[in-house]
């Protein structure tokens, strides 16, 4: 069965490509950010030690957190950035909300890698899958608990928790559309990505925003959703041009550039339809790798997907101009969006 892009097949059935992959290391790192990551990791490990019973499961979960820290806590950076955009507490590190968001993302990353079976180097793929899934379920619950126990104004904290719930549930609905394997048009794909990638990007941004202010949330949700879509399209463009375990075409995934390739009417792409229909095997693709790569690079499909990515980048950047927040941090956010 052909599936659309970025599936997190899990008990939540939500999807989102890892932000560290999406942004390809282009996050603007502040001085001392590695120390902040270390402190977030310490909070996460402390939450795990207090919340899980048994030395084996606790140590296994902590090892997953330490590995994740080395990849970078990209979602936490969005949570922190948005808190400081709207708050006068310049020295606040927002550690517990950041830890809550990263526990959520780690949980989803584990399910994603177990489903795709393309990340054998990850520690959660080197233990029995049932154990890794069990830990992932625990991390998900601890994410909610961590935010509930954070020391913020009750009304603002309640709103942050509601965003954590609502954005993840929105992603569940988007994943349901994905799992039906009925996406055939650009519009259907973009709507699905908005519900999945866009919703989880918005989750990280809205948690930070809601803990700082009760205003402008709808604007933040709008531009962060567009940001998430642009980031996913950037990932799609890269993955259709690589020839390893992440190649989308090789694994018959439908992304925006691949949908456009399938829609082309030239005789040159009859092999692509045959491959997606199971009439050709993977060996054919690998044997003709160079010719296929050249054809993809010369196709208007990549240019089209790049244009759509730019449209979402522009939508996000323009919407940011509408918010009243610290200009220096608004500029930092816009730079991040432009760099993906």
CSV table of C-alpha atoms in Angstrom, one decimal:
chain,number,residue,atom,x,y,z
A,1,UNK,CA,0.0,0.0,0.0
A,2,UNK,CA,1.3,3.5,-0.9
A,3,UNK,CA,1.3,5.9,2.0
A,4,UNK,CA,1.7,9.7,2.2
A,5,UNK,CA,4.6,11.4,3.8
A,6,UNK,CA,5.7,11.6,7.5
A,7,UNK,CA,3.7,8.9,9.2
A,8,UNK,CA,3.9,8.4,13.0
A,9,UNK,CA,2.0,5.1,13.2
A,10,UNK,CA,1.5,4.8,16.9
A,11,UNK,CA,-1.1,4.7,19.6
A,12,UNK,CA,-1.7,8.3,18.7
A,13,UNK,CA,-1.4,7.8,14.9
A,14,UNK,CA,0.1,11.3,14.4
A,15,UNK,CA,2.8,12.4,12.1
A,16,UNK,CA,5.6,14.9,11.9
A,17,UNK,CA,9.1,14.8,10.6
A,18,UNK,CA,11.6,15.6,13.2
A,19,UNK,CA,12.4,19.3,13.4
A,20,UNK,CA,16.1,18.6,13.6
A,21,UNK,CA,15.8,16.9,10.2
A,22,UNK,CA,13.4,19.5,8.8
A,23,UNK,CA,15.6,22.4,9.5
A,24,UNK,CA,18.9,20.6,8.7
A,25,UNK,CA,20.9,22.3,11.4
A,26,UNK,CA,19.9,25.8,10.4
A,27,UNK,CA,18.6,26.8,13.8
A,28,UNK,CA,20.3,30.0,15.1
A,29,UNK,CA,22.0,28.8,18.3
A,30,UNK,CA,22.3,31.3,21.1
A,31,UNK,CA,25.3,31.5,23.3
A,32,UNK,CA,24.9,29.0,26.1
A,33,UNK,CA,22.1,27.1,24.3
A,34,UNK,CA,23.9,23.8,24.9
A,35,UNK,CA,23.8,24.4,28.6
A,36,UNK,CA,20.0,25.1,28.3
A,37,UNK,CA,19.6,21.8,26.5
A,38,UNK,CA,21.5,20.1,29.3
A,39,UNK,CA,19.2,21.6,31.9
A,40,UNK,CA,16.1,20.5,29.9
A,41,UNK,CA,17.5,17.0,29.7
A,42,UNK,CA,18.0,17.0,33.4
A,43,UNK,CA,14.4,18.0,34.0
A,44,UNK,CA,13.2,15.3,31.6
A,45,UNK,CA,15.4,12.6,33.3
A,46,UNK,CA,14.1,13.8,36.7
A,47,UNK,CA,10.5,13.5,35.5
A,48,UNK,CA,11.2,10.0,34.3
A,49,UNK,CA,12.9,8.9,37.5
A,50,UNK,CA,10.0,10.1,39.6
A,51,UNK,CA,7.3,8.9,37.3
A,52,UNK,CA,8.4,5.4,36.3
A,53,UNK,CA,8.9,2.5,38.7
A,54,UNK,CA,11.8,0.2,38.2
A,55,UNK,CA,15.5,0.8,37.6
A,56,UNK,CA,15.6,-0.9,34.2
A,57,UNK,CA,12.8,1.0,32.5
A,58,UNK,CA,14.0,4.2,34.1
A,59,UNK,CA,17.5,3.9,32.9
A,60,UNK,CA,16.4,2.9,29.4
A,61,UNK,CA,14.1,5.9,29.2
A,62,UNK,CA,16.9,8.2,30.4
A,63,UNK,CA,19.3,6.8,27.8
A,64,UNK,CA,16.7,7.7,25.1
A,65,UNK,CA,16.6,11.3,26.5
A,66,UNK,CA,20.4,11.6,26.5
A,67,UNK,CA,20.5,10.5,22.9
A,68,UNK,CA,17.7,12.9,21.9
A,69,UNK,CA,19.7,15.8,23.6
A,70,UNK,CA,22.6,15.1,21.2
A,71,UNK,CA,20.2,15.6,18.3
A,72,UNK,CA,19.1,18.9,19.8
A,73,UNK,CA,15.8,20.1,21.4
A,74,UNK,CA,14.5,22.0,18.4
A,75,UNK,CA,10.9,22.1,19.6
A,76,UNK,CA,11.9,23.4,23.0
A,77,UNK,CA,13.6,26.3,21.2
A,78,UNK,CA,10.3,27.3,19.7
A,79,UNK,CA,8.6,27.1,23.0
A,80,UNK,CA,11.2,29.2,24.7
A,81,UNK,CA,11.3,31.7,21.8
A,82,UNK,CA,7.6,32.3,21.9
A,83,UNK,CA,7.5,32.7,25.7
A,84,UNK,CA,10.2,35.4,25.5
A,85,UNK,CA,8.6,37.1,22.6
A,86,UNK,CA,5.6,37.9,24.8
A,87,UNK,CA,7.1,38.0,28.3
A,88,UNK,CA,9.2,40.5,30.2
A,89,UNK,CA,10.8,37.7,32.2
A,90,UNK,CA,14.0,37.7,30.1
A,91,UNK,CA,15.9,35.4,32.4
A,92,UNK,CA,13.2,32.7,32.5
A,93,UNK,CA,14.4,29.4,31.0
A,94,UNK,CA,10.9,27.9,30.6
A,95,UNK,CA,12.5,24.5,31.5
A,96,UNK,CA,9.4,22.5,32.5
A,97,UNK,CA,7.2,23.5,29.6
A,98,UNK,CA,10.2,22.9,27.3
A,99,UNK,CA,10.7,19.5,28.8
A,100,UNK,CA,7.0,18.6,28.4
A,101,UNK,CA,7.1,19.5,24.7
A,102,UNK,CA,10.3,17.5,24.2
A,103,UNK,CA,9.0,14.5,26.0
A,104,UNK,CA,6.0,14.5,23.7
A,105,UNK,CA,8.2,14.8,20.6
A,106,UNK,CA,10.5,12.0,21.8
A,107,UNK,CA,7.5,9.7,22.4
A,108,UNK,CA,6.4,10.4,18.8
A,109,UNK,CA,9.9,10.0,17.4
A,110,UNK,CA,10.2,6.5,19.0
A,111,UNK,CA,6.9,5.3,17.5
A,112,UNK,CA,7.9,6.8,14.1
A,113,UNK,CA,11.3,5.0,14.0
A,114,UNK,CA,9.8,1.7,15.1
A,115,UNK,CA,7.2,1.9,12.4
A,116,UNK,CA,9.6,2.9,9.6
A,117,UNK,CA,12.4,0.5,10.7
A,118,UNK,CA,14.9,2.8,9.1
A,119,UNK,CA,16.9,4.0,12.2
A,120,UNK,CA,18.7,1.0,13.5
A,121,UNK,CA,21.3,3.3,15.1
A,122,UNK,CA,18.8,4.8,17.5
A,123,UNK,CA,18.8,3.3,21.0
A,124,UNK,CA,15.1,2.6,21.0
A,125,UNK,CA,15.5,0.5,17.9
A,126,UNK,CA,18.2,-1.6,19.7
A,127,UNK,CA,15.9,-2.9,22.4
A,128,UNK,CA,12.8,-5.1,22.0
A,129,UNK,CA,10.2,-3.1,20.2
A,130,UNK,CA,7.5,-3.9,22.7
A,131,UNK,CA,9.7,-2.4,25.5
A,132,UNK,CA,10.4,0.7,23.4
A,133,UNK,CA,6.7,1.2,22.7
A,134,UNK,CA,5.9,0.8,26.3
A,135,UNK,CA,8.4,3.5,27.3
A,136,UNK,CA,7.1,5.8,24.5
A,137,UNK,CA,3.6,5.5,26.0
A,138,UNK,CA,5.0,6.4,29.4
A,139,UNK,CA,6.9,9.4,28.0
A,140,UNK,CA,3.6,10.6,26.4
A,141,UNK,CA,1.8,10.6,29.7
A,142,UNK,CA,4.8,12.2,31.5
A,143,UNK,CA,4.7,15.0,29.0
A,144,UNK,CA,1.2,15.9,30.0
A,145,UNK,CA,2.0,15.5,33.7
A,146,UNK,CA,5.1,17.7,33.4
A,147,UNK,CA,3.1,20.6,32.0
A,148,UNK,CA,0.4,20.2,34.6
A,149,UNK,CA,2.9,20.4,37.4
A,150,UNK,CA,4.8,23.4,36.1
A,151,UNK,CA,4.6,26.5,38.2
A,152,UNK,CA,2.8,29.1,36.2
A,153,UNK,CA,-0.4,31.1,36.6
A,154,UNK,CA,-3.2,28.5,36.7
A,155,UNK,CA,-5.3,30.1,33.9
A,156,UNK,CA,-2.3,30.4,31.6
A,157,UNK,CA,-1.1,26.9,32.4
A,158,UNK,CA,-4.6,25.5,31.7
A,159,UNK,CA,-4.6,27.1,28.3
A,160,UNK,CA,-1.2,25.7,27.5
A,161,UNK,CA,-2.4,22.2,28.5
A,162,UNK,CA,-5.4,22.6,26.3
A,163,UNK,CA,-3.2,23.5,23.3
A,164,UNK,CA,-1.1,20.4,24.0
A,165,UNK,CA,-4.2,18.3,23.8
A,166,UNK,CA,-6.0,20.1,20.9
A,167,UNK,CA,-3.0,20.3,18.6
A,168,UNK,CA,-2.1,16.6,19.0
A,169,UNK,CA,-5.7,15.6,18.5
A,170,UNK,CA,-5.8,17.7,15.3
A,171,UNK,CA,-2.7,15.8,14.2
A,172,UNK,CA,-4.6,12.5,14.9
A,173,UNK,CA,-7.3,13.6,12.5
A,174,UNK,CA,-4.7,14.5,9.9
A,175,UNK,CA,-3.1,11.1,10.3
A,176,UNK,CA,-6.4,9.4,9.8
A,177,UNK,CA,-6.7,11.0,6.3
A,178,UNK,CA,-3.1,9.8,5.6
A,179,UNK,CA,-3.9,6.3,6.7
A,180,UNK,CA,-6.8,6.0,4.3
A,181,UNK,CA,-4.3,6.2,1.5
A,182,UNK,CA,-6.6,8.3,-0.6
A,183,UNK,CA,-4.5,11.4,-1.2
A,184,UNK,CA,-4.3,12.1,-5.0
A,185,UNK,CA,-4.2,15.9,-5.3
A,186,UNK,CA,-1.9,18.7,-4.2
A,187,UNK,CA,-4.8,20.2,-2.1
A,188,UNK,CA,-5.4,17.0,-0.2
A,189,UNK,CA,-1.8,16.6,0.6
A,190,UNK,CA,-1.3,20.2,1.8
A,191,UNK,CA,-4.5,19.9,4.0
A,192,UNK,CA,-3.1,16.7,5.5
A,193,UNK,CA,0.3,18.3,6.2
A,194,UNK,CA,-1.4,21.3,7.8
A,195,UNK,CA,-3.2,19.0,10.2
A,196,UNK,CA,-0.1,17.0,11.1
A,197,UNK,CA,3.2,18.8,10.7
A,198,UNK,CA,1.5,22.2,11.1
A,199,UNK,CA,-0.4,21.2,14.2
A,200,UNK,CA,2.6,19.9,16.1
A,201,UNK,CA,4.7,23.0,15.1
A,202,UNK,CA,1.8,25.1,16.4
A,203,UNK,CA,1.7,23.1,19.6
A,204,UNK,CA,5.3,24.0,20.5
A,205,UNK,CA,4.7,27.7,19.7
A,206,UNK,CA,1.4,28.0,21.5
A,207,UNK,CA,2.5,26.3,24.7
A,208,UNK,CA,5.2,29.0,25.1
A,209,UNK,CA,2.9,31.8,24.0
A,210,UNK,CA,0.0,30.9,26.3
A,211,UNK,CA,2.3,30.8,29.4
A,212,UNK,CA,3.3,34.4,28.7
A,213,UNK,CA,0.1,36.1,27.4
A,214,UNK,CA,-3.6,35.4,26.8
A,215,UNK,CA,-3.6,37.5,23.6
A,216,UNK,CA,-2.7,37.0,19.9
A,217,UNK,CA,-2.9,33.2,20.1
A,218,UNK,CA,-4.9,32.9,16.8
A,219,UNK,CA,-2.1,34.7,14.9
A,220,UNK,CA,0.6,32.5,16.4
A,221,UNK,CA,-1.4,29.4,15.5
A,222,UNK,CA,-1.8,30.6,11.9
A,223,UNK,CA,1.8,31.4,11.2
A,224,UNK,CA,3.3,28.4,13.1
A,225,UNK,CA,1.0,26.1,11.1
A,226,UNK,CA,2.3,27.6,7.8
A,227,UNK,CA,5.8,27.3,9.2
A,228,UNK,CA,5.2,23.6,9.8
A,229,UNK,CA,4.0,23.1,6.3
A,230,UNK,CA,7.0,24.9,4.8
A,231,UNK,CA,9.3,22.8,6.9
A,232,UNK,CA,7.7,19.6,5.7
A,233,UNK,CA,7.9,20.6,2.1
A,234,UNK,CA,11.6,21.4,2.6
A,235,UNK,CA,12.0,17.9,3.9
A,236,UNK,CA,10.0,16.4,1.0
A,237,UNK,CA,12.3,18.2,-1.6
A,238,UNK,CA,15.4,16.8,0.0
A,239,UNK,CA,14.0,13.2,0.5
A,240,UNK,CA,13.0,12.8,-3.1
A,241,UNK,CA,16.6,13.5,-4.2
A,242,UNK,CA,18.5,11.2,-1.9
A,243,UNK,CA,19.2,7.5,-2.4
A,244,UNK,CA,19.3,5.9,1.0
A,245,UNK,CA,16.8,4.6,3.5
A,246,UNK,CA,15.1,8.0,3.6
A,247,UNK,CA,14.3,8.2,-0.1
A,248,UNK,CA,10.5,8.7,-0.5
A,249,UNK,CA,10.2,7.5,-4.0
A,250,UNK,CA,12.0,4.3,-3.3
A,251,UNK,CA,9.5,3.5,-0.5
A,252,UNK,CA,6.5,4.6,-2.6
A,253,UNK,CA,5.5,7.5,-0.4
A,254,UNK,CA,3.4,10.3,-1.8
A,255,UNK,CA,4.8,13.8,-1.2
A,256,UNK,CA,4.0,17.0,-3.0
A,257,UNK,CA,6.9,16.6,-5.5
A,258,UNK,CA,6.1,12.9,-6.1
A,259,UNK,CA,2.5,13.7,-6.7
A,260,UNK,CA,3.6,16.2,-9.3
A,261,UNK,CA,5.9,13.6,-10.9
A,262,UNK,CA,3.0,11.1,-11.0
A,263,UNK,CA,0.8,13.8,-12.6
A,264,UNK,CA,3.2,14.4,-15.5
A,265,UNK,CA,2.0,13.0,-18.8
A,266,UNK,CA,5.3,12.3,-20.5
A,267,UNK,CA,6.0,8.8,-21.6
A,268,UNK,CA,9.2,9.0,-19.5
A,269,UNK,CA,7.2,8.5,-16.3
A,270,UNK,CA,5.3,5.4,-17.2
A,271,UNK,CA,7.8,3.4,-15.1
A,272,UNK,CA,6.9,5.5,-12.1
A,273,UNK,CA,3.2,4.5,-12.3
A,274,UNK,CA,4.2,0.9,-12.9
A,275,UNK,CA,6.4,1.0,-9.8
A,276,UNK,CA,3.8,2.5,-7.6
A,277,UNK,CA,1.3,-0.1,-8.8
A,278,UNK,CA,3.6,-2.9,-8.0
A,279,UNK,CA,4.4,-3.8,-11.6
A,280,UNK,CA,8.1,-3.0,-11.1
A,281,UNK,CA,10.3,-3.9,-8.1
A,282,UNK,CA,12.8,-1.9,-6.1
A,283,UNK,CA,15.7,-3.4,-8.0
A,284,UNK,CA,14.5,-1.7,-11.2
A,285,UNK,CA,14.7,1.7,-9.4
A,286,UNK,CA,18.2,1.0,-8.0
A,287,UNK,CA,19.5,-0.3,-11.3
A,288,UNK,CA,18.3,2.9,-13.0
A,289,UNK,CA,19.2,5.2,-10.2
A,290,UNK,CA,21.3,7.7,-12.1
A,291,UNK,CA,18.8,8.1,-15.0
A,292,UNK,CA,15.9,8.5,-12.5
A,293,UNK,CA,17.9,11.0,-10.4
A,294,UNK,CA,18.6,13.1,-13.5
A,295,UNK,CA,15.0,13.0,-14.6
A,296,UNK,CA,13.7,14.1,-11.2
A,297,UNK,CA,16.2,17.0,-11.1
A,298,UNK,CA,15.1,18.2,-14.5
A,299,UNK,CA,11.4,17.8,-13.8
A,300,UNK,CA,9.3,20.9,-13.1
A,301,UNK,CA,7.9,19.0,-10.1
A,302,UNK,CA,10.8,20.1,-7.8
A,303,UNK,CA,10.4,23.7,-8.9
A,304,UNK,CA,6.7,23.6,-8.3
A,305,UNK,CA,7.2,22.2,-4.8
A,306,UNK,CA,9.8,24.8,-4.1
A,307,UNK,CA,7.4,27.6,-5.1
A,308,UNK,CA,4.7,26.2,-2.8
A,309,UNK,CA,7.2,26.0,0.0
A,310,UNK,CA,8.0,29.7,-0.6
A,311,UNK,CA,4.3,30.5,-0.5
A,312,UNK,CA,3.9,29.0,3.0
A,313,UNK,CA,7.1,30.7,4.1
A,314,UNK,CA,5.7,34.1,2.9
A,315,UNK,CA,2.4,33.4,4.6
A,316,UNK,CA,4.1,32.7,7.9
A,317,UNK,CA,6.5,35.6,7.7
A,318,UNK,CA,3.8,38.1,6.7
A,319,UNK,CA,1.6,37.0,9.5
A,320,UNK,CA,4.3,37.4,12.1
A,321,UNK,CA,4.3,41.1,11.2
A,322,UNK,CA,0.8,41.4,12.7
A,323,UNK,CA,1.8,40.4,16.2
A,324,UNK,CA,2.9,42.8,18.9
A,325,UNK,CA,6.0,41.3,20.4
A,326,UNK,CA,9.7,41.9,20.9
A,327,UNK,CA,11.1,43.0,17.5
A,328,UNK,CA,14.5,41.3,18.0
A,329,UNK,CA,12.9,37.9,18.6
A,330,UNK,CA,10.3,38.4,15.8
A,331,UNK,CA,13.3,38.9,13.5
A,332,UNK,CA,14.9,35.8,14.8
A,333,UNK,CA,11.8,33.8,14.1
A,334,UNK,CA,11.5,35.2,10.6
A,335,UNK,CA,15.1,34.4,9.8
A,336,UNK,CA,14.5,30.8,10.9
A,337,UNK,CA,11.5,30.5,8.7
A,338,UNK,CA,13.4,32.0,5.7
A,339,UNK,CA,16.3,29.5,6.2
A,340,UNK,CA,14.4,26.3,5.8
